[in-house]
mmCIF file of C-alpha atoms in Angstrom:
data_model
loop_
_atom_site.group_PDB
_atom_site.id
_atom_site.type_symbol
_atom_site.label_atom_id
_atom_site.label_comp_id
_atom_site.label_asym_id
_atom_site.label_seq_id
_atom_site.Cartn_x
_atom_site.Cartn_y
_atom_site.Cartn_z
ATOM 1 C CA MET A 274 35.387 -58.744 -47.448
ATOM 2 C CA GLU A 275 35.677 -55.168 -48.795
ATOM 3 C CA TYR A 276 38.970 -53.756 -50.117
ATOM 4 C CA THR A 277 39.796 -50.027 -50.091
ATOM 5 C CA THR A 278 42.624 -50.170 -52.611
ATOM 6 C CA GLY A 279 42.395 -50.607 -56.308
ATOM 7 C CA ALA A 280 39.040 -50.153 -58.004
ATOM 8 C CA PRO A 281 36.260 -48.553 -56.057
ATOM 9 C CA SER A 282 34.030 -50.965 -54.199
ATOM 10 C CA TRP A 283 30.404 -51.359 -55.223
ATOM 11 C CA ARG A 284 29.290 -49.617 -51.982
ATOM 12 C CA LEU A 285 31.398 -46.552 -52.812
ATOM 13 C CA VAL A 286 29.990 -46.436 -56.322
ATOM 14 C CA LEU A 287 26.473 -46.661 -54.950
ATOM 15 C CA ARG A 288 27.046 -43.776 -52.477
ATOM 16 C CA ARG A 289 28.437 -41.551 -55.223
ATOM 17 C CA ALA A 290 25.461 -42.331 -57.411
ATOM 18 C CA LEU A 291 23.113 -41.298 -54.589
ATOM 19 C CA GLY A 292 24.753 -37.928 -54.011
ATOM 20 C CA GLY A 293 28.288 -38.394 -52.830
ATOM 21 C CA LEU A 294 29.907 -39.027 -49.487
ATOM 22 C CA ARG A 295 28.950 -36.941 -46.394
ATOM 23 C CA PRO A 296 30.759 -36.653 -43.071
ATOM 24 C CA ARG A 297 29.466 -39.116 -40.513
ATOM 25 C CA GLY A 298 29.014 -36.623 -37.743
ATOM 26 C CA ARG A 299 27.079 -34.217 -39.939
ATOM 27 C CA THR A 300 24.729 -36.978 -41.034
ATOM 28 C CA GLN A 301 23.966 -37.868 -37.425
ATOM 29 C CA ARG A 302 23.348 -34.228 -36.436
ATOM 30 C CA THR A 303 21.014 -33.766 -39.380
ATOM 31 C CA ARG A 304 19.017 -36.811 -38.389
ATOM 32 C CA GLY A 305 18.945 -35.629 -34.775
ATOM 33 C CA TRP A 306 17.585 -32.183 -35.714
ATOM 34 C CA SER A 307 15.015 -33.826 -37.925
ATOM 35 C CA ALA A 308 13.629 -35.559 -34.857
ATOM 36 C CA VAL A 309 13.886 -32.544 -32.474
ATOM 37 C CA VAL A 310 12.378 -29.788 -34.654
ATOM 38 C CA PRO A 311 8.797 -31.173 -34.520
ATOM 39 C CA LEU A 312 9.026 -31.394 -30.714
ATOM 40 C CA ILE A 313 10.204 -27.764 -30.439
ATOM 41 C CA ALA A 314 7.403 -26.622 -32.704
ATOM 42 C CA LEU A 315 4.862 -28.510 -30.599
ATOM 43 C CA ALA A 316 6.185 -27.005 -27.345
ATOM 44 C CA ALA A 317 6.140 -23.489 -28.826
ATOM 45 C CA GLY A 318 2.556 -23.970 -29.949
ATOM 46 C CA LEU A 319 1.501 -25.077 -26.484
ATOM 47 C CA LEU A 320 3.287 -22.069 -24.918
ATOM 48 C CA PHE A 321 1.594 -19.586 -27.260
ATOM 49 C CA THR A 322 -1.806 -21.158 -26.634
ATOM 50 C CA THR A 323 -1.373 -21.028 -22.852
ATOM 51 C CA SER A 324 -0.235 -17.378 -22.964
ATOM 52 C CA ALA A 325 -3.203 -16.404 -25.110
ATOM 53 C CA ARG A 326 -5.669 -18.051 -22.740
ATOM 54 C CA THR A 327 -4.027 -16.471 -19.699
ATOM 55 C CA ALA A 328 -3.940 -12.989 -21.194
ATOM 56 C CA ASP A 329 -7.556 -13.250 -22.379
ATOM 57 C CA GLY A 330 -7.081 -10.425 -24.821
ATOM 58 C CA THR A 331 -4.812 -8.304 -22.583
ATOM 59 C CA GLN A 332 -1.068 -7.725 -22.363
ATOM 60 C CA LEU A 333 0.532 -9.976 -19.755
ATOM 61 C CA ARG A 334 3.230 -7.426 -18.969
ATOM 62 C CA ASP A 335 0.950 -4.427 -18.614
ATOM 63 C CA ASP A 336 1.748 -2.238 -15.611
ATOM 64 C CA ARG A 337 -1.247 -2.485 -13.263
ATOM 65 C CA ARG A 338 -0.327 0.570 -11.187
ATOM 66 C CA PRO A 339 -2.387 3.039 -13.247
ATOM 67 C CA GLN A 340 -5.465 0.820 -12.833
ATOM 68 C CA LEU A 341 -4.797 0.567 -9.090
ATOM 69 C CA ALA A 342 -4.421 4.334 -8.784
ATOM 70 C CA GLN A 343 -7.681 4.833 -10.659
ATOM 71 C CA LEU A 344 -9.418 2.303 -8.403
ATOM 72 C CA ILE A 345 -8.226 4.168 -5.294
ATOM 73 C CA ALA A 346 -9.369 7.482 -6.772
ATOM 74 C CA ASP A 347 -12.803 6.038 -7.574
ATOM 75 C CA ARG A 348 -13.187 4.647 -4.065
ATOM 76 C CA ASN A 349 -12.161 7.976 -2.533
ATOM 77 C CA GLU A 350 -14.713 9.800 -4.653
ATOM 78 C CA ARG A 351 -17.427 7.340 -3.651
ATOM 79 C CA HIS A 352 -16.435 7.766 0.001
ATOM 80 C CA LYS A 353 -16.722 11.565 -0.298
ATOM 81 C CA GLU A 354 -20.200 11.246 -1.797
ATOM 82 C CA ARG A 355 -21.347 8.983 1.036
ATOM 83 C CA GLU A 356 -19.831 11.275 3.643
ATOM 84 C CA LYS A 357 -21.723 14.214 2.161
ATOM 85 C CA THR A 358 -24.982 12.249 2.226
ATOM 86 C CA PHE A 359 -24.314 11.276 5.835
ATOM 87 C CA ALA A 360 -23.582 14.892 6.810
ATOM 88 C CA ASP A 361 -26.790 16.122 5.176
ATOM 89 C CA LEU A 362 -28.900 13.498 6.954
ATOM 90 C CA ARG A 363 -27.253 14.227 10.293
ATOM 91 C CA ALA A 364 -27.932 17.944 9.864
ATOM 92 C CA GLU A 365 -31.600 17.182 9.245
ATOM 93 C CA VAL A 366 -31.777 15.000 12.368
ATOM 94 C CA ASP A 367 -30.071 17.709 14.474
ATOM 95 C CA ALA A 368 -32.473 20.342 13.187
ATOM 96 C CA ASP A 369 -35.508 18.161 13.936
ATOM 97 C CA SER A 370 -34.294 17.278 17.439
ATOM 98 C CA ALA A 371 -33.527 20.957 18.158
ATOM 99 C CA ARG A 372 -37.074 21.939 17.250
ATOM 100 C CA LEU A 373 -38.438 19.102 19.354
ATOM 101 C CA ALA A 374 -36.270 20.162 22.333
ATOM 102 C CA GLU A 375 -38.077 23.507 22.430
ATOM 103 C CA THR A 376 -41.234 21.787 23.620
ATOM 104 C CA ASN A 377 -39.984 18.476 25.029
ATOM 105 C CA LEU A 378 -37.984 18.624 28.274
ATOM 106 C CA PRO A 379 -36.489 15.059 28.144
ATOM 107 C CA VAL A 380 -35.217 15.699 24.611
ATOM 108 C CA LYS A 381 -33.699 19.003 25.728
ATOM 109 C CA GLU A 382 -31.916 17.343 28.650
ATOM 110 C CA ALA A 383 -30.548 14.613 26.400
ATOM 111 C CA ARG A 384 -29.258 17.172 23.910
ATOM 112 C CA ASP A 385 -27.599 19.229 26.637
ATOM 113 C CA LYS A 386 -25.871 16.141 28.002
ATOM 114 C CA ALA A 387 -24.659 15.134 24.541
ATOM 115 C CA ASP A 388 -23.404 18.652 23.800
ATOM 116 C CA ALA A 389 -21.341 18.605 27.000
ATOM 117 C CA LEU A 390 -19.584 15.416 25.838
ATOM 118 C CA ARG A 391 -18.940 16.510 22.248
ATOM 119 C CA PRO A 392 -15.571 18.241 22.899
ATOM 120 C CA GLN A 393 -14.157 15.187 24.683
ATOM 121 C CA ALA A 394 -15.443 12.881 21.970
ATOM 122 C CA GLY A 395 -13.812 14.945 19.242
ATOM 123 C CA PHE A 396 -16.968 16.330 17.633
ATOM 124 C CA THR A 397 -15.937 19.971 18.055
ATOM 125 C CA ALA A 398 -12.909 21.763 16.637
ATOM 126 C CA LEU A 399 -10.091 22.697 18.996
ATOM 127 C CA ALA A 400 -7.331 25.306 18.596
ATOM 128 C CA GLY A 401 -4.190 26.032 20.551
ATOM 129 C CA PRO A 402 -0.440 25.360 20.758
ATOM 130 C CA GLY A 403 0.770 21.945 19.751
ATOM 131 C CA LEU A 404 3.228 19.803 17.820
ATOM 132 C CA THR A 405 3.311 18.364 14.302
ATOM 133 C CA VAL A 406 5.319 15.241 13.451
ATOM 134 C CA THR A 407 5.894 14.291 9.809
ATOM 135 C CA LEU A 408 7.001 10.806 8.708
ATOM 136 C CA ASN A 409 8.176 10.109 5.174
ATOM 137 C CA ASP A 410 9.535 7.275 3.047
ATOM 138 C CA SER A 411 13.191 7.174 2.067
ATOM 139 C CA SER A 412 14.386 8.389 -1.321
ATOM 140 C CA ARG A 413 16.699 5.382 -1.578
ATOM 141 C CA ARG A 414 15.783 2.230 -3.483
ATOM 142 C CA GLY A 415 15.918 -1.401 -2.462
ATOM 143 C CA THR A 416 18.078 -2.135 -5.496
ATOM 144 C CA ASP A 417 21.094 -0.402 -3.927
ATOM 145 C CA LEU A 418 24.079 -2.730 -3.830
ATOM 146 C CA GLY A 419 26.402 -3.473 -0.942
ATOM 147 C CA PRO A 420 26.632 -5.705 2.142
ATOM 148 C CA ASN A 421 24.290 -3.429 4.134
ATOM 149 C CA ALA A 422 21.923 -2.629 1.278
ATOM 150 C CA PRO A 423 18.341 -2.153 2.543
ATOM 151 C CA ASP A 424 15.296 -3.947 1.257
ATOM 152 C CA ASN A 425 12.007 -2.259 0.407
ATOM 153 C CA ASP A 426 10.557 -2.733 3.917
ATOM 154 C CA ASP A 427 13.429 -0.719 5.390
ATOM 155 C CA LEU A 428 12.633 2.292 3.206
ATOM 156 C CA VAL A 429 8.937 2.946 3.913
ATOM 157 C CA VAL A 430 6.856 4.149 6.856
ATOM 158 C CA HIS A 431 4.945 1.306 8.471
ATOM 159 C CA GLN A 432 1.722 1.156 10.439
ATOM 160 C CA GLY A 433 3.646 0.591 13.662
ATOM 161 C CA ASP A 434 5.675 3.757 13.089
ATOM 162 C CA VAL A 435 2.553 5.917 12.845
ATOM 163 C CA GLN A 436 0.994 4.203 15.848
ATOM 164 C CA ALA A 437 4.154 4.734 17.916
ATOM 165 C CA VAL A 438 4.052 8.496 17.282
ATOM 166 C CA VAL A 439 0.313 8.720 17.981
ATOM 167 C CA ASN A 440 0.574 6.785 21.258
ATOM 168 C CA ALA A 441 3.561 8.832 22.413
ATOM 169 C CA MET A 442 1.778 12.125 21.768
ATOM 170 C CA TRP A 443 -1.305 10.939 23.672
ATOM 171 C CA ALA A 444 1.008 9.892 26.521
ATOM 172 C CA GLY A 445 2.563 13.359 26.391
ATOM 173 C CA GLY A 446 -0.763 15.025 27.166
ATOM 174 C CA ALA A 447 -2.281 15.654 23.732
ATOM 175 C CA GLU A 448 -5.800 17.067 24.002
ATOM 176 C CA ALA A 449 -6.795 16.588 20.354
ATOM 177 C CA MET A 450 -5.096 14.997 17.365
ATOM 178 C CA SER A 451 -5.410 14.669 13.614
ATOM 179 C CA ILE A 452 -3.668 12.520 11.020
ATOM 180 C CA MET A 453 -3.524 14.040 7.543
ATOM 181 C CA ASP A 454 -6.025 16.659 8.813
ATOM 182 C CA VAL A 455 -8.534 13.938 9.779
ATOM 183 C CA ARG A 456 -9.596 14.056 13.442
ATOM 184 C CA VAL A 457 -8.583 11.037 15.504
ATOM 185 C CA ILE A 458 -11.170 9.787 18.004
ATOM 186 C CA SER A 459 -11.423 6.819 20.350
ATOM 187 C CA THR A 460 -12.650 4.493 17.589
ATOM 188 C CA SER A 461 -10.059 5.550 14.989
ATOM 189 C CA ALA A 462 -7.875 2.777 13.581
ATOM 190 C CA VAL A 463 -4.695 3.363 11.595
ATOM 191 C CA ARG A 464 -4.041 0.787 8.862
ATOM 192 C CA CYS A 465 -1.274 0.680 6.269
ATOM 193 C CA VAL A 466 -1.383 -1.153 2.945
ATOM 194 C CA GLY A 467 1.982 -1.024 1.247
ATOM 195 C CA ASN A 468 3.133 2.552 1.650
ATOM 196 C CA THR A 469 -0.397 3.997 1.869
ATOM 197 C CA LEU A 470 -2.353 4.806 5.026
ATOM 198 C CA LEU A 471 -6.040 4.047 5.558
ATOM 199 C CA LEU A 472 -8.010 6.149 8.046
ATOM 200 C CA HIS A 473 -11.807 6.326 8.278
ATOM 201 C CA GLY A 474 -12.188 4.980 4.747
ATOM 202 C CA GLN A 475 -9.753 7.460 3.185
ATOM 203 C CA VAL A 476 -6.431 6.587 1.543
ATOM 204 C CA PHE A 477 -3.323 8.738 2.029
ATOM 205 C CA SER A 478 0.201 8.607 0.651
ATOM 206 C CA PRO A 479 3.367 9.740 2.464
ATOM 207 C CA PRO A 480 4.516 12.018 3.914
ATOM 208 C CA PHE A 481 2.204 11.379 6.876
ATOM 209 C CA LYS A 482 1.466 14.439 9.042
ATOM 210 C CA ILE A 483 0.345 13.992 12.653
ATOM 211 C CA THR A 484 -0.750 17.125 14.528
ATOM 212 C CA ALA A 485 -1.652 17.279 18.223
ATOM 213 C CA ILE A 486 -2.784 20.123 20.470
ATOM 214 C CA GLY A 487 -1.129 20.248 23.871
ATOM 215 C CA GLU A 488 2.078 21.263 25.607
ATOM 216 C CA PRO A 489 4.749 20.902 22.867
ATOM 217 C CA GLU A 490 7.680 20.217 25.181
ATOM 218 C CA ALA A 491 5.809 17.514 27.102
ATOM 219 C CA MET A 492 4.926 15.754 23.856
ATOM 220 C CA ARG A 493 8.507 16.047 22.584
ATOM 221 C CA GLN A 494 9.797 14.402 25.756
ATOM 222 C CA ALA A 495 7.241 11.618 25.350
ATOM 223 C CA LEU A 496 8.406 11.063 21.767
ATOM 224 C CA GLU A 497 12.018 11.025 22.946
ATOM 225 C CA SER A 498 11.334 8.246 25.456
ATOM 226 C CA ALA A 499 9.052 6.107 23.236
ATOM 227 C CA GLU A 500 10.853 2.956 22.085
ATOM 228 C CA GLY A 501 8.974 2.685 18.784
ATOM 229 C CA VAL A 502 9.764 6.300 17.901
ATOM 230 C CA GLN A 503 13.439 5.788 18.703
ATOM 231 C CA GLN A 504 13.552 2.746 16.434
ATOM 232 C CA PHE A 505 12.143 4.864 13.606
ATOM 233 C CA ARG A 506 14.717 7.569 14.279
ATOM 234 C CA ASP A 507 17.449 4.936 14.021
ATOM 235 C CA ALA A 508 16.001 3.949 10.644
ATOM 236 C CA VAL A 509 16.119 7.624 9.644
ATOM 237 C CA ALA A 510 19.865 7.619 10.238
ATOM 238 C CA ASP A 511 20.433 4.216 8.616
ATOM 239 C CA PHE A 512 18.123 4.328 5.601
ATOM 240 C CA GLY A 513 17.280 7.991 4.986
ATOM 241 C CA LEU A 514 13.659 7.975 6.145
ATOM 242 C CA GLY A 515 12.068 11.330 6.953
ATOM 243 C CA TYR A 516 11.234 12.551 10.465
ATOM 244 C CA THR A 517 10.526 16.146 11.515
ATOM 245 C CA GLU A 518 9.010 17.811 14.596
ATOM 246 C CA THR A 519 7.453 21.263 14.255
ATOM 247 C CA VAL A 520 6.254 23.293 17.235
ATOM 248 C CA GLU A 521 2.897 24.950 16.503
ATOM 249 C CA ARG A 522 2.085 28.214 18.257
ATOM 250 C CA ASN A 523 -1.574 28.076 17.272
ATOM 251 C CA VAL A 524 -3.001 25.228 15.246
ATOM 252 C CA THR A 525 -6.577 24.072 14.686
ATOM 253 C CA VAL A 526 -7.653 20.435 14.773
ATOM 254 C CA ARG A 527 -10.930 20.024 12.943
ATOM 255 C CA ALA A 528 -13.980 18.362 14.429
ATOM 256 C CA TYR A 529 -14.632 14.753 13.530
ATOM 257 C CA ASP A 530 -17.436 14.630 10.982
ATOM 258 C CA GLY A 531 -17.722 10.910 10.274
ATOM 259 C CA SER A 532 -19.815 8.129 11.733
ATOM 260 C CA SER A 533 -19.532 7.381 15.446
ATOM 261 C CA ASP A 534 -21.053 3.905 15.257
ATOM 262 C CA LEU A 535 -19.041 1.242 17.060
ATOM 263 C CA ARG A 536 -19.238 -2.044 15.124
ATOM 264 C CA SER A 537 -17.317 -4.263 17.530
ATOM 265 C CA ALA A 538 -15.397 -4.082 20.808
ATOM 266 C CA ARG A 539 -13.806 -6.336 23.382
ATOM 267 C CA VAL A 540 -12.705 -5.882 26.975
ATOM 268 C CA ALA A 541 -8.927 -5.540 27.343
ATOM 269 C CA GLU A 542 -7.323 -8.218 29.499
#
């Protein structure tokens, strides 16, 4: 039995000789930290090693947008070089066939037939009155707060929006059309990636300009009655997207100067 009154017990004397009394709770916390610190150090080492391997000598938080912009610029430049090579080769073929047509009747007949179809196919420039429609992203941001705050998809022009305008203008009697000054033909396909537009291998950023030659009022009525265009106009009012119509007294739509090869097709049901 140990007594706490009178002379100090032998246990108390021993504790004082070893460094004095310490609070019980503090002793337990110290022992607990002694066991946890090595585990924290091990976890931190594993985290640093994993980050280093993942980064592979780069910064994990680097903004990749400059590299993406440079990649797009490089691809556009390469596309321009190929288009120039294609145009030069086509000019040589046209010159050779023209010389051959002077002495070869079947070649001359084939060239005359092809020349008659060039305007309808979009391979000649066309000028006249028309209409220009411009679509643009909103200046608002998806981080806006509030119960009706938009998300990022509400604030940009989508592929379906451009297609709705194009289809409505064709339905309104457009004779020729261009998107961002690139001639639209029967094999043209409009594609959007993010808020950029892809057309015939070229990349464009908003605002997107669509110009058509034809009767302006007829095309405006067709735009007014097109469901997809009306949905975009509603988004203009709700989210601040851009939409303008400009009547053109005399506008020129350039000839299509790209490849006319058709890679694939299917019969519509």
